[in-house]
Short mmCIF file of C-alpha atoms and ligand atoms in Angstrom, two decimals:
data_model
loop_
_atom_site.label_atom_id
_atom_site.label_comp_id
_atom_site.label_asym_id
_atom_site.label_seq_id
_atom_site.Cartn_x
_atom_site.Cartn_y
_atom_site.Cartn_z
CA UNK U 1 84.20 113.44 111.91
CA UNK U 2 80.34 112.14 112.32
CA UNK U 3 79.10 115.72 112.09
CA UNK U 4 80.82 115.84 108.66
CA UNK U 5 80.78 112.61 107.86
CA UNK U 6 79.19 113.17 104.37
CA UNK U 7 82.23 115.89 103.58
CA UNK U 8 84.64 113.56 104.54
CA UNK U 9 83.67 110.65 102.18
CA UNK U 10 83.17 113.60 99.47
CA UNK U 11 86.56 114.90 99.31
CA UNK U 12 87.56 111.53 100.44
CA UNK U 13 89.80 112.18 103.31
CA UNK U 14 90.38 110.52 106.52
CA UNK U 15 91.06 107.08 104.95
CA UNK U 16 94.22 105.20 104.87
CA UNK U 17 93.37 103.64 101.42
CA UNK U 18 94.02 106.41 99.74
CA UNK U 19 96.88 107.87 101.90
CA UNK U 20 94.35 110.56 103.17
CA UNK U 21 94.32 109.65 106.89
CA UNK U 22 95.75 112.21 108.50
CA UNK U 23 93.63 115.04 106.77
CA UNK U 24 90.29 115.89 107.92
CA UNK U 25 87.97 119.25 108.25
CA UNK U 26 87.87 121.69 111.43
CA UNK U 27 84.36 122.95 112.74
CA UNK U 28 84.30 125.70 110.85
CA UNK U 29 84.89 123.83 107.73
CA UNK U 30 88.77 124.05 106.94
CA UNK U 31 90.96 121.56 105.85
CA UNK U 32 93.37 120.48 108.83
CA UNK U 33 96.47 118.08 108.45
CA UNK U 34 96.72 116.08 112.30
CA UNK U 35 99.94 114.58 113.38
CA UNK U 36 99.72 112.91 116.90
CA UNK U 37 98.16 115.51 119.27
CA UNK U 38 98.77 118.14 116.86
CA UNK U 39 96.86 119.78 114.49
CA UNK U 40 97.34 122.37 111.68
CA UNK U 41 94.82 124.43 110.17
CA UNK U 42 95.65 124.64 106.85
CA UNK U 43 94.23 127.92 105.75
CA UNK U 44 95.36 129.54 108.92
CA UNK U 45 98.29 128.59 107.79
CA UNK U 46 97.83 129.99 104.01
CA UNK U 47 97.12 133.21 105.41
CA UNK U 48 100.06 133.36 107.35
CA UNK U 49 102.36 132.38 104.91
CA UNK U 50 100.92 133.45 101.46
CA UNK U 51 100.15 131.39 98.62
CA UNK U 52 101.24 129.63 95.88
CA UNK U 53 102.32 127.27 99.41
CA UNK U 54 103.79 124.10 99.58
CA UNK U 55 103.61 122.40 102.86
CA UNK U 56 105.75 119.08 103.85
CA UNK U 57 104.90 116.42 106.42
CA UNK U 58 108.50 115.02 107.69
CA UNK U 59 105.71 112.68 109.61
CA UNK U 60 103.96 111.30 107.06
CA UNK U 61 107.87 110.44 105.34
CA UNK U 62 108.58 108.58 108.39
CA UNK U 63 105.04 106.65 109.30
CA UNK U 64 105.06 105.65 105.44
CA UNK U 65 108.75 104.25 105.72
CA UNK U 66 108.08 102.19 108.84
CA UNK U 67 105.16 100.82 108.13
CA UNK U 68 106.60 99.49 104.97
CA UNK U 69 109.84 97.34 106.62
CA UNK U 70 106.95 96.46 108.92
CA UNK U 71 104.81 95.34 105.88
CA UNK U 72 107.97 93.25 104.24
CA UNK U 73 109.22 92.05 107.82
CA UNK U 74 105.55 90.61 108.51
CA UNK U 75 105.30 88.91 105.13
CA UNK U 76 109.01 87.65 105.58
CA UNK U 77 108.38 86.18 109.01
CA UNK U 78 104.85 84.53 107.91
CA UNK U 79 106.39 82.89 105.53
CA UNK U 80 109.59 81.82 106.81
CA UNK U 81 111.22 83.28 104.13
CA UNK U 82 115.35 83.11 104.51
CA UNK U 83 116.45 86.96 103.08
CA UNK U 84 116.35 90.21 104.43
CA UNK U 85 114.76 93.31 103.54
CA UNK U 86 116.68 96.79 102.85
CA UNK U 87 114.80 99.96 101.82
CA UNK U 88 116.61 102.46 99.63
CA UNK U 89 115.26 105.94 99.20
CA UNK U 90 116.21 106.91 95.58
CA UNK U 91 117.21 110.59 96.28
CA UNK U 92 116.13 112.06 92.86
CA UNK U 93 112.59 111.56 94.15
CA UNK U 94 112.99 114.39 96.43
CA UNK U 95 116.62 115.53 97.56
CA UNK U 96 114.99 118.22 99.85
CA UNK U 97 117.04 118.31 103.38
CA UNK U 98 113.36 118.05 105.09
CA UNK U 99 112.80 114.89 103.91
CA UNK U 100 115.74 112.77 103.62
CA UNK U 101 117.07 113.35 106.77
CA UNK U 102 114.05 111.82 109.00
CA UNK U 103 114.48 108.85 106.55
CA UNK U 104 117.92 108.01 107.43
CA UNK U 105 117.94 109.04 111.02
CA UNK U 106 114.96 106.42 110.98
CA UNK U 107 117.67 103.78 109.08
CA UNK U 108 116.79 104.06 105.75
CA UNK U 109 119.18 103.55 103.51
CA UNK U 110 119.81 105.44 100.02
CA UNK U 111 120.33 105.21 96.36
CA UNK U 112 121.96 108.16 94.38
CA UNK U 113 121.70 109.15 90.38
CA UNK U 114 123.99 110.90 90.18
CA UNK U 115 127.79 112.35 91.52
CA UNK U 116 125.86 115.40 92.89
CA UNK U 117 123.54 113.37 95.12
CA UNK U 118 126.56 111.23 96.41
CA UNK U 119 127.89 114.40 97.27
CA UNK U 120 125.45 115.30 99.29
CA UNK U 121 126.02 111.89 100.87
CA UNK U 122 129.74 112.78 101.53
CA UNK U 123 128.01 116.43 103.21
CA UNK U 124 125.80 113.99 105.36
CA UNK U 125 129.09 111.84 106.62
CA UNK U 126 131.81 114.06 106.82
CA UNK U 127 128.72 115.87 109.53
CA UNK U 128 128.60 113.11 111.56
CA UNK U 129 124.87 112.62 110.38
CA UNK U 130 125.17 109.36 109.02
CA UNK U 131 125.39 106.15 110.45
CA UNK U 132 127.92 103.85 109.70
CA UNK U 133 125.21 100.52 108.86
CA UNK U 134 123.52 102.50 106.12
CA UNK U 135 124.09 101.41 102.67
CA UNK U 136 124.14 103.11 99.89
CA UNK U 137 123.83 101.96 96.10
CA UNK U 138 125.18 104.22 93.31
CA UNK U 139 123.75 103.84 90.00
CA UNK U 140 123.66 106.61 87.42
CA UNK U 141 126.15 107.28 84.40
CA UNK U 142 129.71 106.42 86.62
CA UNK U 143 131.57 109.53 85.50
CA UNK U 144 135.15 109.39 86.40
CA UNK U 145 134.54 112.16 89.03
CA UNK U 146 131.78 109.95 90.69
CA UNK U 147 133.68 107.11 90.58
CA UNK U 148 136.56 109.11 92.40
CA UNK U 149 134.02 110.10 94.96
CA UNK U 150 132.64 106.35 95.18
CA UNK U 151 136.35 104.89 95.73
CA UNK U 152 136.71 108.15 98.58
CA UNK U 153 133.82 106.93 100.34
CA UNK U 154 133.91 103.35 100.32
CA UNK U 155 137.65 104.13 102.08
CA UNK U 156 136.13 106.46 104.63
CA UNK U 157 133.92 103.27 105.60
CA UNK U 158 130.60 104.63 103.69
CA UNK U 159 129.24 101.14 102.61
CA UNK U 160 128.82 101.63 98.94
CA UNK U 161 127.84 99.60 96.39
CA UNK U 162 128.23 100.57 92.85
CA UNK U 163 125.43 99.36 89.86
CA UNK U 164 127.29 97.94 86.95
CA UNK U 165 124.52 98.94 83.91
CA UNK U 166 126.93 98.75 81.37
CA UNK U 167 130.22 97.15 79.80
CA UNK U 168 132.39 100.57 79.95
CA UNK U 169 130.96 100.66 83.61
CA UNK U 170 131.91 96.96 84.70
CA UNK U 171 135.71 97.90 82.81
CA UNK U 172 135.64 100.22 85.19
CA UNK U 173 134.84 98.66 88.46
CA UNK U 174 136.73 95.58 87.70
CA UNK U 175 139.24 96.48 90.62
CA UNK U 176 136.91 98.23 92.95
CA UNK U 177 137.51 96.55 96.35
CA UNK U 178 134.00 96.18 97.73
CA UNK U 179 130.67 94.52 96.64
CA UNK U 180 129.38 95.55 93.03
CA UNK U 181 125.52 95.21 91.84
CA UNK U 182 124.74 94.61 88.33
CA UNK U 183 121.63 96.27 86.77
CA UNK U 184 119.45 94.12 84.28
CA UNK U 185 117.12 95.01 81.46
CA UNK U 186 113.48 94.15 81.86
CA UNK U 187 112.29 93.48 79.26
CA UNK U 188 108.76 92.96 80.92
CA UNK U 189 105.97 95.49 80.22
CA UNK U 190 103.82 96.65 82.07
CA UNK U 191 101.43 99.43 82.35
CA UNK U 192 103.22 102.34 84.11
CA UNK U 193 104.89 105.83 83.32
CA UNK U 194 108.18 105.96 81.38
CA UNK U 195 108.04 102.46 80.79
CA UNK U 196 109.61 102.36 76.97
CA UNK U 197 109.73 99.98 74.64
CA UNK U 198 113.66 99.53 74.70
CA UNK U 199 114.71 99.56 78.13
CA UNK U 200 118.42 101.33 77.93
CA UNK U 201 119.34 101.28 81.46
CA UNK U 202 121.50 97.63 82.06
CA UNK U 203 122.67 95.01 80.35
CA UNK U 204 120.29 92.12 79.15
CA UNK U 205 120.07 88.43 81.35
CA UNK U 206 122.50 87.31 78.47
CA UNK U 207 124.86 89.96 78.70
CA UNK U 208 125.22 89.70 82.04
CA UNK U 209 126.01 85.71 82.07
CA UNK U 210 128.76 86.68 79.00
CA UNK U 211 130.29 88.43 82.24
CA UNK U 212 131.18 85.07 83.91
CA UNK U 213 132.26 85.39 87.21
CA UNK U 214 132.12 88.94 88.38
CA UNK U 215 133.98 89.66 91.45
CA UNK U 216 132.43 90.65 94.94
CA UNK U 217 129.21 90.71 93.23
CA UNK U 218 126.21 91.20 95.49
CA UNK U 219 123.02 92.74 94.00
CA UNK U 220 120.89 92.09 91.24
CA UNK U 221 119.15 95.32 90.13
CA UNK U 222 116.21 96.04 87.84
CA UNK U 223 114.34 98.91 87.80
CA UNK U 224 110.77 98.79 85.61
CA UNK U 225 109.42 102.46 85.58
CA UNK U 226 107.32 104.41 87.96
CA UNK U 227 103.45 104.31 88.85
CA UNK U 228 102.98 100.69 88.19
CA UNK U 229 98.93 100.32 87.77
CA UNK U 230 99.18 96.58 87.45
CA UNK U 231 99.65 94.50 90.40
CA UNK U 232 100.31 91.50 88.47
CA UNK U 233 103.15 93.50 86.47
CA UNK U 234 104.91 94.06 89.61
CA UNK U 235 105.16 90.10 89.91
CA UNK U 236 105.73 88.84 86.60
CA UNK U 237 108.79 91.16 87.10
CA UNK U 238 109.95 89.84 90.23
CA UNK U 239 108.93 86.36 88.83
CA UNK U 240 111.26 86.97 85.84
CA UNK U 241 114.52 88.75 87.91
CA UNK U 242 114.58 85.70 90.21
CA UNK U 243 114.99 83.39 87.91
CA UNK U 244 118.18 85.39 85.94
CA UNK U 245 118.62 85.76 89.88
CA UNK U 246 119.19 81.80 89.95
CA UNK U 247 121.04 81.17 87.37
CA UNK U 248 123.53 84.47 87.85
CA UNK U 249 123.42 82.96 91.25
CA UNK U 250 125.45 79.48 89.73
CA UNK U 251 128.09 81.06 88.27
CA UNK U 252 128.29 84.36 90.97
CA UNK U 253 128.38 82.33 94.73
CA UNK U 254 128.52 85.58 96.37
CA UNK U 255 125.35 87.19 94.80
CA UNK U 256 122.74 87.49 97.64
CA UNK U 257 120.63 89.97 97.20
CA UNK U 258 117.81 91.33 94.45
CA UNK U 259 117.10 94.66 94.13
CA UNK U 260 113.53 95.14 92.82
CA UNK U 261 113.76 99.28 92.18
CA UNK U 262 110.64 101.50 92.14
CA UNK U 263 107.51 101.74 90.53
CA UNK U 264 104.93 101.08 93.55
CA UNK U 265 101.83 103.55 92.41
CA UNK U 266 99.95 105.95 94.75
CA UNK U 267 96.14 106.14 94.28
CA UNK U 268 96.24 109.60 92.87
CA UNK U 269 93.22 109.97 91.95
CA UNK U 270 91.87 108.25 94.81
CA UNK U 271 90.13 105.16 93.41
CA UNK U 272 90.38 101.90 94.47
CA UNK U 273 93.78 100.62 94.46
CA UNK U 274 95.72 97.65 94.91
CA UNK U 275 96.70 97.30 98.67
CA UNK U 276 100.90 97.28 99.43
CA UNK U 277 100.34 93.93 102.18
CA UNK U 278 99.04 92.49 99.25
CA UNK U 279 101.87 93.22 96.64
CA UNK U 280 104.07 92.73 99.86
CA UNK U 281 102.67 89.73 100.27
CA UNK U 282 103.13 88.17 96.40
CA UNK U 283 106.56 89.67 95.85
CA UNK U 284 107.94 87.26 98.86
CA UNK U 285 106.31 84.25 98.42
CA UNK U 286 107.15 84.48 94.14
CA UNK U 287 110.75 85.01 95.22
CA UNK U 288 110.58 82.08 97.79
CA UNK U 289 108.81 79.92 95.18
CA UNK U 290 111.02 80.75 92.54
CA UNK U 291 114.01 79.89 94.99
CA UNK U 292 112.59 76.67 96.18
CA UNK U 293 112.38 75.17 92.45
CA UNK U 294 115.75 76.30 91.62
CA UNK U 295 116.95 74.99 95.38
CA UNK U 296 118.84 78.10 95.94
CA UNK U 297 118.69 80.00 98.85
CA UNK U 298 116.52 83.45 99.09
CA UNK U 299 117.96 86.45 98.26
CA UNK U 300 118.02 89.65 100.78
CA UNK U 301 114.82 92.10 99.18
CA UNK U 302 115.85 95.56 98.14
CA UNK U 303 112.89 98.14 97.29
CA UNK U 304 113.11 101.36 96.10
CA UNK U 305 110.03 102.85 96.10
CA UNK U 306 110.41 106.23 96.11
CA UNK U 307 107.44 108.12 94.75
CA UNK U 308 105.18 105.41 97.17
CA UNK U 309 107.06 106.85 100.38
CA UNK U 310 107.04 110.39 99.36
CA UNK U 311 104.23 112.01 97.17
CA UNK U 312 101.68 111.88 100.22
CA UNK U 313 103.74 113.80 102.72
CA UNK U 314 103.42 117.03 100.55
CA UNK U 315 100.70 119.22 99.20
CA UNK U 316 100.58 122.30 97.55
CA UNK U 317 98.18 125.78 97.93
CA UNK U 318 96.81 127.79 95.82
CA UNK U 319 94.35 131.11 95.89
CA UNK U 320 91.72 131.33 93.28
CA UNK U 321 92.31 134.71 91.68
CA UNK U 322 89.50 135.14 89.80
CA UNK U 323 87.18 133.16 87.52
CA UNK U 324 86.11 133.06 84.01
CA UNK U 325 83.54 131.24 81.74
CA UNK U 326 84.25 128.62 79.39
CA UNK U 327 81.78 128.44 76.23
CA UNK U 328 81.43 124.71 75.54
CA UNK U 329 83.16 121.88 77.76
CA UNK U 330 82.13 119.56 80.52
CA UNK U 331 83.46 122.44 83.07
CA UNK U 332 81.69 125.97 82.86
CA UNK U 333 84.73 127.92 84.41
CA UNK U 334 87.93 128.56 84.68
CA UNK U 335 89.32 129.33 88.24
CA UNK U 336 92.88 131.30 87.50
CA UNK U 337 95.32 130.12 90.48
CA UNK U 338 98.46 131.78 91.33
CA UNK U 339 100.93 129.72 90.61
CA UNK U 340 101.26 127.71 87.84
CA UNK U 341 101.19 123.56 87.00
CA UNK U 342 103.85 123.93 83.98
CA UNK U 343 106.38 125.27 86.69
CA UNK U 344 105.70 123.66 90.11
CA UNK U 345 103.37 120.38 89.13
CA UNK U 346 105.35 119.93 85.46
CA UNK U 347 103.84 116.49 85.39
CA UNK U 348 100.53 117.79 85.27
CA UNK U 349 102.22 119.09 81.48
CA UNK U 350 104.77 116.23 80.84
CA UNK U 351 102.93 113.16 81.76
CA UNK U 352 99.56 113.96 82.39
CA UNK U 353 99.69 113.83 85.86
CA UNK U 354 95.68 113.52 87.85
CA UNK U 355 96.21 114.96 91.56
CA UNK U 356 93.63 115.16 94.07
CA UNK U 357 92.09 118.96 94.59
CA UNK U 358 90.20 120.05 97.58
CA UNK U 359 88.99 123.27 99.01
CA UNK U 360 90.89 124.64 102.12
CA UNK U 361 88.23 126.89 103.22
CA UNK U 362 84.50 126.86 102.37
CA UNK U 363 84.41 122.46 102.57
CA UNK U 364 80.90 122.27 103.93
CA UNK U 365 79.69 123.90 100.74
CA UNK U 366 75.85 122.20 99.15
CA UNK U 367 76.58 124.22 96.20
CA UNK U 368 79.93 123.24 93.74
CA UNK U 369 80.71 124.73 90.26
CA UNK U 370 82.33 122.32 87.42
CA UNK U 371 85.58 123.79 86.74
CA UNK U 372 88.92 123.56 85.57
CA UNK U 373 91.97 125.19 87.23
CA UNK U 374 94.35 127.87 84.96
CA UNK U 375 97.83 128.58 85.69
CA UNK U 376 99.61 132.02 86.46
CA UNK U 377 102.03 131.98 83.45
CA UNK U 378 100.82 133.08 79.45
CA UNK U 379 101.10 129.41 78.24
CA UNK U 380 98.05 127.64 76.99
CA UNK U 381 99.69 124.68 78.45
CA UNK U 382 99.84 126.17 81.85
CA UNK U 383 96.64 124.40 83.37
CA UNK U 384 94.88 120.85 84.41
CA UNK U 385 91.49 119.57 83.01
CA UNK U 386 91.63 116.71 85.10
CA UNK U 387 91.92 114.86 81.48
CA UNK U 388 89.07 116.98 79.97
CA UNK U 389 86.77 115.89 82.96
CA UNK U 390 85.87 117.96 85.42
CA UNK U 391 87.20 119.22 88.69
CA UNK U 392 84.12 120.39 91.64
CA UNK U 393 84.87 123.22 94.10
CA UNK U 394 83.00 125.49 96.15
CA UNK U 395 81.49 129.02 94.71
CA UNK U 396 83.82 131.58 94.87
CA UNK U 397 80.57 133.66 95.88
CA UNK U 398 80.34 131.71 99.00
CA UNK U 399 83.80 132.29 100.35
CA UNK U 400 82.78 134.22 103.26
CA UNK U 401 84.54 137.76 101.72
CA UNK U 402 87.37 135.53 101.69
CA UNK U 403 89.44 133.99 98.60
CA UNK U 404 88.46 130.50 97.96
CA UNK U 405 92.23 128.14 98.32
CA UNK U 406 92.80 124.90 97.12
CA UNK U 407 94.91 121.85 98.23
CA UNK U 408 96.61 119.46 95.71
CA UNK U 409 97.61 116.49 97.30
CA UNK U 410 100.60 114.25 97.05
CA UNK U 411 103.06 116.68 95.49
CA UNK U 412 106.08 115.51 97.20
CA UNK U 413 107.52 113.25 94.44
CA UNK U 414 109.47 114.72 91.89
CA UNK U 415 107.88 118.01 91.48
CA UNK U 416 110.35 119.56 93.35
CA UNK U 417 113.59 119.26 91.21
CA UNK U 418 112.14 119.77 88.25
CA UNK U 419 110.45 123.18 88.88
CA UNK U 420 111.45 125.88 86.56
CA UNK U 421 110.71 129.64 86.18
CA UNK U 422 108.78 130.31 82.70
CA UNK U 423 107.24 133.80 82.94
CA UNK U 424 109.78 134.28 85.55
CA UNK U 425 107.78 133.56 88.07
CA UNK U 426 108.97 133.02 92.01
CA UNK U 427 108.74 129.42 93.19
CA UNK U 428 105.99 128.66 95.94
CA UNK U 429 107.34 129.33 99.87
CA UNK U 430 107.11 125.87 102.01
CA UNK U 431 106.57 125.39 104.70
CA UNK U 432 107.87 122.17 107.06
CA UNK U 433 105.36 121.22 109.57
CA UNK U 434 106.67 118.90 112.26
CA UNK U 435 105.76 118.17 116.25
CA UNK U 436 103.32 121.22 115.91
CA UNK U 437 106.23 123.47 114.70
CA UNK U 438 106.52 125.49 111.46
CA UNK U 439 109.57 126.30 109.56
CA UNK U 440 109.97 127.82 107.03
CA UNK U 441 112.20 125.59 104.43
CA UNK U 442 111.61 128.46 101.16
CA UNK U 443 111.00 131.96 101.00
CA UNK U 444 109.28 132.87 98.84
CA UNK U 445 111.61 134.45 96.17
CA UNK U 446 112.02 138.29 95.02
CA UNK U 447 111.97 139.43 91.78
CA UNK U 448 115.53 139.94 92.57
CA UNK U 449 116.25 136.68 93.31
CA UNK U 450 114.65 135.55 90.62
CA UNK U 451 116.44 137.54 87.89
CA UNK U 452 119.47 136.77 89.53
CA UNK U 453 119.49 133.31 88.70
CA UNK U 454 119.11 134.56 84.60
CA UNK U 455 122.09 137.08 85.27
CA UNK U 456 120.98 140.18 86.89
C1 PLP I 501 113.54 106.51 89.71
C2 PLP I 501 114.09 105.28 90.30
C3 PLP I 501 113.50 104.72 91.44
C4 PLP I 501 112.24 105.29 92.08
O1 PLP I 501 111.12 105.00 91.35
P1 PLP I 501 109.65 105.27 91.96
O2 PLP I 501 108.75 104.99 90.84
O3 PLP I 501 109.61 106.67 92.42
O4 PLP I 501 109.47 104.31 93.08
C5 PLP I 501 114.09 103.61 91.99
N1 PLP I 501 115.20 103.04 91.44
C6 PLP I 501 115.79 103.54 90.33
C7 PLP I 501 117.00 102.88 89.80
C8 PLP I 501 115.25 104.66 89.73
O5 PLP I 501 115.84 105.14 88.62
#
């Protein structure tokens, strides 16, 4: 670390702040990933695998997801706050097998979209995998086919709780013999993705009262949208739930818990950031104070932040193919990757997704060129600019003989299931690296494979 001490604050690794702890840079200048008394060289391990590579981090899933209900248990006990606190892991975030399963074998407990991610639930139980105190909370459109397989697991024992988020939906559930969650419109802003002007997920705080008494009800549920920038958002949303929270509360004794969704950002780009203890830290004592003024007792805490748990324990490789000038921009070159953003990073395209880039080999380089990274497929779109800024990598004349690779970080939310195959090209191979052992969780596909899935 001393010895490279200068490279480390450079590509800004090694610090917890920005969820870079565990990645550092071997004698010999390579980007390594360390997990307890292992290590893993990550261009050893491009080499032995092949690029476009995605590598996951089951370790990084779990130390993330403990330290949080260590985070909320610490702010509960210093404040002598009454509720508990549940985490759910909202599966659309990342369904892969590699990552929920440490979760719940660590006792987290989930939240499906949709009929096919409950379904995967019913895999889990009918295996023996899952244990009988984790909860999990269905919201999503309630089909008639994932209601049927919401009534089949709540009588196998599954504890299930169903979101009410609208008035077909609460029809619906009126006879369902277990405890019901309602979902509520916030009609908050703050600055975030996909946070839209009408919010048309739930019913609004007056909507809901209209309801009266709604039988077995347990959970309040709002969900804001994702990558929350402002701290203060976060609160004046928590603020505003607990007090629909108290007065639901009057008419709806058994209510007891509120269920603050997702949205908790991840310093992408690796600036300063607000710190979780801290939000931790507000979102119980608002609640309590909220509670106190009201004189009702605290609710249990539900959080679903998915994206926070997930998008560091993933990053994806690529090789620099080749490179090419560009006439008149703040970069000078293209580098042309193999594998492309617009398939396997589509929020790089949809949302304008930043991501942290660093070299894999070659990270002691003096000498950087001002680039900007093309994708593999023939669309203009296919590519990231880093917002029209810049992005600074080594030479690819000083690789050694070698091709230069590069790391983007934090690619383990969402990316995953909502890759696609313009130009028909294969999906990256990942790799799982856990306890110093690699699987492999992807092959990379065949062109046969590939053209199979469009009929051939
Ligand atoms: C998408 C979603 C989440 C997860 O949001 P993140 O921003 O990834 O934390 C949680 N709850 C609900 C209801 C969602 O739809």
């Amino acid at each position: 670390m001393t010895k490279y001490k200068k490279f480390y604050n450079f590509w800004k690794l090694g610090e917890e702040q920005f969820n870079t702890e565990f990645f550092g840079i071997s004698n010999d200048g390579e980007l390594v990933v360390r997990e307890g008394n292992y290590q893993y060289n990550i261009f050893d391990l491009v080499k032995k695998f092949g690029a476009p590579l995605e590598i996951a981090f089951p370790f990084i899933v779990e130390k993330r997801y403990l330290d949080l209900v260590q985070i909320f248990n610490f702010y509960i006990k210093k404040h002598n706050y009454k509720g508990r606190f549940f985490y759910h892991y909202p599966m659309k975030v990342n369904q892969n097998k590699e990552f929920v399963l440490p979760l719940i074998s660590e006792g987290a407990n989930l939240e499906t979209a949709s009929y096919n991610e409950l379904w995967l639930v019913r895999k889990l139980w009918e295996q023996d995998q899952f244990n009988s105190r984790i909860r999990v909370i269905c919201n999503g459109p309630k089909t008639d086919k994932y209601l049927g397989l919401i009534q089949e697991l709540k009588e196998k024992g599954l504890f299930i709780i169903p979101i009410i988020e609208d008035a077909t939906e609460y029809e619906a559930l009126k006879k369902f013999k277990g405890d019901i969650g309602v979902r509520m419109k916030m009609e908050i802003k703050t600055e975030s993705h996909w946070n839209k002007k009408n919010d048309r997920y739930g019913l609004s705080p007056e909507e809901i009262y209209d309801l009266g008494r709604i039988r077995n009800l347990k959970i309040l549920h709002y969900h804001m949208g994702s990558q929350s920038m402002s701290q203060d958002g976060i609160i004046e949303a928590v603020k505003t739930a607990t007090r629909v929270y108290a007065k639901l509360k009057k008419i709806n004794s058994t209510l007891d818990t509120l269920n603050i969704g997702g949205g908790m950002a991840i310093p992408y780009e690796k600036k300063k950031h607000y710190s979780t203890a801290n939000v931790v830290n507000r979102i119980i004592t608002t609640i309590g104070k909220v509670c106190s003024d009201k004189e009702i007792a605290h609710p249990n805490i539900i959080a679903e932040w998915g994206r926070y748990i997930m998008a560091p324990a993933q990053i994806t490789i690529f090789k620099i193919l080749c490179q090419k000038p560009i006439a008149k921009a703040m970069a000078k070159k293209w580098y042309v990757i193999d594998g492309s953003f617009m398939n396997d990073l589509i929020d790089t395209w949809a949302i304008r997704q930043k991501w942290h880039i660093v070299p894999v080999n070659n990270m002691t380089a003096e000498k950087l060129s001002r680039i900007w990274l093309a994708g593999a497929s023939c669309d203009s779109d296919d590519c990231y600019t880093a917002g029209g800024g810049q992005i600074l990598l080594p030479r690819l004349e000083d690789a050694n003989g070698d091709y230069q690779y590069i790391a983007l970080f934090d690619s383990g939310a969402y990316q995953d299931a909502l890759a696609s195959h313009h130009c028909l090209l294969s999906s990256p191979a990942k790799v799982i690296a856990q306890n110093g052992i690699l699987t492999i969780a992807r092959r990379r596909e065949t062109a046969d494979e590939v053209g199979k899935l469009f009929g051939w």
